């Protein structure tokens, strides 16, 4: 799973290693982008399921995130949780 750029890099790796054909790569990337954009109707049912199968076989999933990376510092939150009186109770 990853952003569009991560996904493209992974597909290139799969093609270069011989694990995926160029045709499968195009079908998988097209499928994921069309599906993410809500355009499932642009493919026949059989094509949609075939392309989804290719994606699943290779573990390809387009993350539902913005292209801008976000970093969150959870140290304070985790620290407070670990120090709470109820931690480990139950």
Coordinates of C-alpha atoms in Angstrom, one line a residue:
X1 CA 0.0 0.0 0.0
X2 CA 1.2 3.5 -0.7
X3 CA 0.9 6.8 -2.5
X4 CA 0.8 6.9 -6.3
X5 CA 4.5 7.3 -6.5
X6 CA 5.2 4.4 -4.1
X7 CA 2.8 2.3 -6.1
X8 CA 4.5 3.1 -9.4
X9 CA 7.9 2.3 -7.9
X10 CA 6.6 -1.1 -6.6
X11 CA 5.1 -1.9 -10.0
X12 CA 8.3 -1.1 -11.8
X13 CA 10.2 -3.4 -9.3
X14 CA 7.7 -6.2 -10.1
X15 CA 8.0 -5.8 -13.8
X16 CA 11.8 -5.6 -13.7
X17 CA 12.0 -8.7 -11.6
X18 CA 9.8 -10.6 -14.0
X19 CA 7.0 -11.1 -11.4
X20 CA 4.6 -8.9 -13.4
X21 CA 4.2 -8.3 -17.1
X22 CA 4.0 -4.8 -18.6
X23 CA 0.4 -5.4 -19.5
X24 CA -0.5 -6.4 -16.0
X25 CA 1.3 -3.3 -14.7
X26 CA -0.8 -1.0 -16.9
X27 CA -4.0 -2.9 -16.0
X28 CA -3.2 -2.8 -12.3
X29 CA -2.3 0.9 -12.2
X30 CA -5.3 1.8 -14.3
X31 CA -7.6 -0.2 -12.2
X32 CA -6.4 1.3 -8.9
X33 CA -6.6 4.9 -10.2
X34 CA -10.0 4.4 -11.8
X35 CA -11.3 2.7 -8.7
X36 CA -10.0 5.4 -6.4
X37 CA -11.6 8.0 -8.6
X38 CA -15.0 6.2 -8.5
X39 CA -14.9 5.4 -12.2
X40 CA -15.6 1.7 -11.9
X41 CA -18.2 2.0 -14.7
X42 CA -15.4 2.6 -17.3
X43 CA -14.4 -1.1 -17.1
X44 CA -16.5 -4.1 -17.8
X45 CA -17.3 -6.3 -14.8
X46 CA -15.0 -9.1 -16.0
X47 CA -12.1 -6.7 -16.6
X48 CA -12.6 -5.0 -13.2
X49 CA -12.5 -8.3 -11.4
X50 CA -9.5 -9.5 -13.5
X51 CA -7.5 -6.4 -12.8
X52 CA -8.5 -6.4 -9.1
X53 CA -7.1 -10.0 -9.0
X54 CA -3.8 -8.9 -10.4
X55 CA -3.6 -6.1 -7.8
X56 CA -4.4 -8.5 -5.0
X57 CA -2.0 -11.2 -6.2
X58 CA 0.8 -8.6 -6.0
X59 CA -0.4 -6.8 -2.8
X60 CA -1.0 -3.5 -4.6
X61 CA -3.3 -1.0 -2.9
X62 CA -3.5 2.7 -3.4
X63 CA -3.5 4.5 0.0
X64 CA -6.4 6.8 0.5
X65 CA -4.2 9.8 1.5
X66 CA -3.2 13.2 0.2
X67 CA 0.1 13.3 -1.7
X68 CA 1.6 15.5 1.1
X69 CA 3.3 13.5 3.7
X70 CA 2.3 14.2 7.3
X71 CA 4.5 13.5 10.3
X72 CA 2.9 13.2 13.7
X73 CA 4.9 13.2 16.9
X74 CA 3.1 10.8 19.2
X75 CA 5.7 10.7 22.0
X76 CA 3.8 13.0 24.4
X77 CA 0.5 11.1 23.8
X78 CA 2.1 7.7 24.3
X79 CA 3.9 8.9 27.3
X80 CA 0.7 10.2 28.9
X81 CA -1.1 7.0 28.1
X82 CA 1.7 4.9 29.7
X83 CA 1.7 7.0 32.8
X84 CA -2.1 6.9 33.3
X85 CA -3.4 5.1 36.4
X86 CA -5.6 2.8 34.3
X87 CA -2.8 1.5 32.1
X88 CA -2.7 -2.3 32.3
X89 CA -5.8 -2.5 34.4
X90 CA -8.6 -4.7 33.2

